[in-house]
Short mmCIF file of C-alpha atoms in Angstrom, two decimals:
data_model
loop_
_atom_site.label_atom_id
_atom_site.label_comp_id
_atom_site.label_asym_id
_atom_site.label_seq_id
_atom_site.Cartn_x
_atom_site.Cartn_y
_atom_site.Cartn_z
CA MET A 284 108.06 -50.47 180.86
CA LEU A 285 109.65 -53.44 179.07
CA THR A 286 113.45 -53.79 179.31
CA ASN A 287 115.63 -54.61 176.37
CA LEU A 288 115.91 -58.17 177.71
CA ASP A 289 112.09 -58.46 177.73
CA LEU A 290 112.03 -57.23 174.12
CA LEU A 291 114.71 -59.70 173.04
CA ARG A 292 112.77 -62.56 174.49
CA ARG A 293 109.75 -61.62 172.37
CA VAL A 294 111.69 -61.72 169.09
CA PRO A 295 111.57 -65.15 167.34
CA LEU A 296 115.01 -64.53 165.76
CA PHE A 297 116.59 -64.41 169.25
CA SER A 298 114.65 -67.35 170.76
CA PRO A 299 117.62 -69.77 170.36
CA LEU A 300 119.88 -67.58 172.52
CA THR A 301 120.73 -68.86 175.97
CA ALA A 302 119.79 -66.73 178.99
CA ALA A 303 123.47 -65.68 179.33
CA GLN A 304 123.71 -64.70 175.63
CA ALA A 305 120.43 -62.71 175.79
CA GLU A 306 121.60 -60.90 178.91
CA ALA A 307 124.96 -60.06 177.26
CA LEU A 308 123.15 -58.79 174.18
CA GLN A 309 120.59 -56.51 175.92
CA GLY A 310 122.99 -53.61 176.21
CA ALA A 311 123.72 -53.74 172.45
CA VAL A 312 120.21 -53.23 171.11
CA VAL A 313 118.54 -49.88 170.74
CA LYS A 314 114.76 -49.31 170.49
CA GLN A 315 113.63 -46.77 167.88
CA ARG A 316 110.13 -45.50 167.04
CA LEU A 317 109.24 -44.71 163.39
CA ARG A 318 106.41 -42.44 162.32
CA ARG A 319 104.05 -43.40 159.54
CA GLY A 320 105.88 -42.98 156.19
CA GLU A 321 109.35 -42.83 157.72
CA VAL A 322 112.00 -44.75 155.88
CA LEU A 323 113.85 -47.46 157.77
CA VAL A 324 116.34 -48.49 155.03
CA GLN A 325 116.85 -46.83 151.68
CA GLU A 326 117.46 -48.73 148.38
CA GLY A 327 121.02 -48.19 147.21
CA HIS A 328 122.28 -47.23 150.69
CA LYS A 329 124.13 -49.29 153.29
CA SER A 330 123.31 -49.49 157.00
CA GLN A 331 125.32 -50.92 159.78
CA ALA A 332 122.50 -52.54 161.73
CA LEU A 333 119.91 -55.30 161.80
CA PHE A 334 116.33 -54.02 162.34
CA ILE A 335 113.62 -56.12 163.99
CA LEU A 336 109.98 -55.01 164.00
CA LEU A 337 108.41 -55.13 167.48
CA ASN A 338 105.01 -53.88 166.37
CA GLY A 339 103.30 -52.02 163.53
CA ARG A 340 103.85 -52.66 159.79
CA ALA A 341 106.39 -51.77 157.17
CA ARG A 342 106.41 -52.04 153.35
CA VAL A 343 109.21 -53.21 151.18
CA VAL A 344 109.05 -51.14 148.02
CA LYS A 345 111.02 -50.45 144.79
CA ALA A 346 110.53 -47.36 142.64
CA ASP A 347 111.65 -46.39 139.15
CA ALA A 348 113.05 -43.03 138.02
CA ARG A 349 109.49 -41.72 137.51
CA GLY A 350 108.54 -42.49 141.09
CA ARG A 351 106.24 -45.40 140.27
CA GLU A 352 106.31 -47.97 143.08
CA VAL A 353 105.73 -51.65 143.39
CA ILE A 354 105.12 -53.21 146.79
CA LEU A 355 107.29 -56.29 147.22
CA ALA A 356 106.18 -57.35 150.73
CA THR A 357 104.63 -56.18 153.93
CA LEU A 358 106.48 -56.81 157.17
CA GLY A 359 105.02 -57.25 160.68
CA PRO A 360 106.11 -57.96 164.22
CA GLY A 361 109.09 -60.29 164.44
CA ASP A 362 110.27 -59.71 160.92
CA HIS A 363 113.81 -58.50 160.46
CA ILE A 364 115.44 -56.23 157.83
CA GLY A 365 119.03 -55.49 156.83
CA GLU A 366 120.62 -58.91 157.26
CA MET A 367 121.32 -59.24 153.55
CA SER A 368 123.29 -55.97 153.43
CA ILE A 369 125.20 -56.94 156.54
CA ILE A 370 126.10 -60.40 155.16
CA ASP A 371 127.32 -59.36 151.72
CA ASN A 372 128.20 -55.69 152.49
CA GLU A 373 126.19 -54.53 149.49
CA PRO A 374 123.65 -51.71 149.41
CA HIS A 375 120.01 -52.43 150.25
CA SER A 376 118.12 -53.81 147.23
CA ALA A 377 114.78 -52.11 148.26
CA THR A 378 113.37 -49.38 150.48
CA VAL A 379 111.56 -50.26 153.66
CA ARG A 380 109.00 -47.68 154.89
CA ALA A 381 106.83 -47.64 158.03
CA GLU A 382 103.14 -48.10 157.01
CA VAL A 383 101.93 -47.08 160.52
CA GLN A 384 103.76 -45.99 163.71
CA THR A 385 106.25 -48.86 164.23
CA ASP A 386 108.75 -49.73 166.94
CA VAL A 387 111.97 -51.49 165.96
CA LEU A 388 115.03 -52.91 167.69
CA LEU A 389 118.46 -52.08 166.19
CA LEU A 390 121.39 -54.40 166.55
CA GLY A 391 124.80 -53.32 165.24
CA ARG A 392 126.73 -55.22 162.63
CA ALA A 393 129.49 -56.47 164.92
CA GLU A 394 127.05 -57.74 167.63
CA PHE A 395 124.89 -59.41 165.01
CA ALA A 396 127.92 -61.17 163.47
CA ARG A 397 129.04 -62.29 166.96
CA CYS A 398 125.55 -63.71 167.73
CA LEU A 399 125.59 -65.74 164.48
CA SER A 400 129.07 -67.14 165.13
CA GLU A 401 128.23 -68.16 168.71
CA ASN A 402 124.79 -69.67 168.05
CA THR A 403 124.18 -71.94 165.13
CA SER A 404 120.52 -72.25 166.08
CA MET A 405 120.04 -68.52 165.55
CA ALA A 406 121.83 -68.78 162.20
CA LEU A 407 119.40 -71.50 161.20
CA VAL A 408 116.42 -69.31 162.19
CA LEU A 409 117.85 -66.49 160.06
CA MET A 410 118.40 -68.92 157.06
CA ARG A 411 114.80 -70.08 157.33
CA GLY A 412 113.64 -66.45 157.22
CA LEU A 413 115.71 -65.83 154.11
CA VAL A 414 114.41 -68.97 152.42
CA LYS A 415 110.84 -67.94 153.22
CA ARG A 416 111.54 -64.52 151.67
CA LEU A 417 113.03 -66.16 148.56
CA ARG A 418 110.06 -68.46 148.16
CA HIS A 419 107.71 -65.46 148.43
CA ALA A 420 109.79 -63.65 145.73
CA ASP A 421 109.60 -66.71 143.48
CA ARG A 422 105.83 -66.83 143.82
CA LYS A 423 105.55 -63.12 143.03
CA ILE A 424 107.71 -63.49 139.92
CA GLU A 425 105.67 -66.41 138.77
CA SER A 426 102.41 -64.45 139.42
CA LEU A 427 103.65 -61.42 137.43
CA ALA A 428 104.97 -63.54 134.56
CA LEU A 429 102.30 -66.12 134.12
CA LEU A 430 98.96 -64.91 135.52
CA ASP A 431 96.45 -62.34 134.31
CA VAL A 432 95.31 -59.48 136.54
CA TYR A 433 92.52 -61.66 138.10
CA GLY A 434 95.10 -64.28 139.02
CA ARG A 435 97.54 -61.73 140.36
CA VAL A 436 94.86 -60.07 142.52
CA ALA A 437 93.74 -63.51 143.80
CA HIS A 438 97.35 -64.30 144.73
CA ALA A 439 97.80 -61.02 146.54
CA LEU A 440 94.51 -61.42 148.48
CA LEU A 441 95.37 -64.90 149.61
CA ASP A 442 98.82 -63.71 150.76
CA MET A 443 97.24 -60.88 152.82
CA ALA A 444 94.63 -63.12 154.50
CA ALA A 445 94.68 -64.70 157.94
CA GLU A 446 92.21 -67.20 159.28
CA ASP A 447 89.22 -65.92 161.29
CA ALA A 448 87.63 -67.71 164.28
CA GLN A 449 85.96 -70.16 161.90
CA GLY A 450 89.18 -70.94 160.04
CA ARG A 451 88.18 -68.93 156.95
CA PRO A 452 90.63 -66.70 155.06
CA TRP A 453 89.83 -63.19 156.07
CA ILE A 454 91.46 -59.76 155.57
CA ARG A 455 90.50 -57.62 158.58
CA GLU A 456 91.40 -54.16 157.27
CA ARG A 457 89.92 -52.27 154.32
CA ILE A 458 91.91 -53.12 151.17
CA SER A 459 93.45 -50.03 149.48
CA ARG A 460 92.91 -50.35 145.71
CA GLN A 461 96.04 -48.21 145.18
CA ASP A 462 98.20 -50.45 147.36
CA LEU A 463 96.81 -53.59 145.73
CA ALA A 464 97.59 -52.13 142.33
CA LYS A 465 101.19 -51.59 143.44
CA MET A 466 101.40 -55.23 144.51
CA VAL A 467 100.12 -56.75 141.28
CA GLY A 468 101.55 -54.37 138.68
CA ALA A 469 98.28 -53.01 137.36
CA SER A 470 96.43 -49.72 137.30
CA ARG A 471 94.17 -48.74 140.15
CA GLU A 472 91.22 -48.57 137.87
CA MET A 473 91.84 -52.13 136.64
CA VAL A 474 92.16 -53.41 140.15
CA SER A 475 88.95 -51.74 141.23
CA ARG A 476 87.05 -53.36 138.33
CA VAL A 477 88.55 -56.75 139.18
CA MET A 478 87.63 -56.43 142.88
CA LYS A 479 84.06 -55.42 142.05
CA ASP A 480 83.76 -58.35 139.60
CA LEU A 481 85.09 -60.76 142.19
CA GLU A 482 82.58 -59.55 144.66
CA ASP A 483 79.67 -59.67 142.20
CA ARG A 484 80.61 -63.27 141.26
CA GLY A 485 80.91 -64.41 144.85
CA PHE A 486 84.69 -64.98 145.01
CA ILE A 487 84.95 -62.48 147.90
CA GLU A 488 82.56 -60.98 150.41
CA VAL A 489 83.12 -57.42 151.75
CA ALA A 490 81.79 -56.83 155.28
CA PRO A 491 80.20 -53.54 156.43
CA SER A 492 83.37 -53.03 158.57
CA GLY A 493 85.49 -52.96 155.41
CA GLY A 494 87.07 -56.40 155.96
CA THR A 495 87.03 -59.00 153.22
CA LEU A 496 86.14 -62.71 153.43
CA LEU A 497 87.76 -64.88 150.74
CA LYS A 498 85.76 -67.78 149.43
CA ASP A 499 87.33 -71.15 148.80
CA ARG A 500 87.09 -71.01 145.00
CA LEU A 501 89.13 -67.78 144.84
CA GLY A 502 92.29 -69.97 144.95
CA ALA A 503 91.46 -71.41 141.55
CA LEU A 504 92.02 -68.03 139.96
CA GLY A 505 95.63 -67.96 141.21
CA LEU A 506 96.57 -71.37 139.78
#
């Protein structure tokens, strides 16, 4: 079984810590397992900890009074949540929910603040993460404001993809039309029609396994 120190060494955010700092911190972190659908942080509430995903996936979502949701981002291993609320002492701006069974590390507010004050390299890693999140938000706002549904779907697919063994953009898991609709601000029916059209026109190729290969010219739809 991995110790807290082993887990800390696997988290990119804590990579700048010295051996002594990591050893001092290991007693302050707590491992927690979330079931699928369990809420990690709730929009409008405050929490007193930083959360770091060790495995699994979580979704960042916002909902209106009628329960309609939009998916802002999907988080994976190494991503962290809650630092904004700790830094400005304001409620969380969105809800984060486990998409599958997910293990997280919890680090309390006081210990997190102490780490930042003692290690400027860790503060820089955190700042880069926040800048990356801001850039992603800017791209999403641009997509929603300036692109049609085809362009928004193309943007979302490209964001979801990773390179396969041949260096091609590939989405390994079957794409939920409902989830994709929540990402692009369109109806499930519209997204289903767009995905079928993209496949028929050769912009994407759906494998028997359910994975999706993205063709080079798909990027032109998101410009």
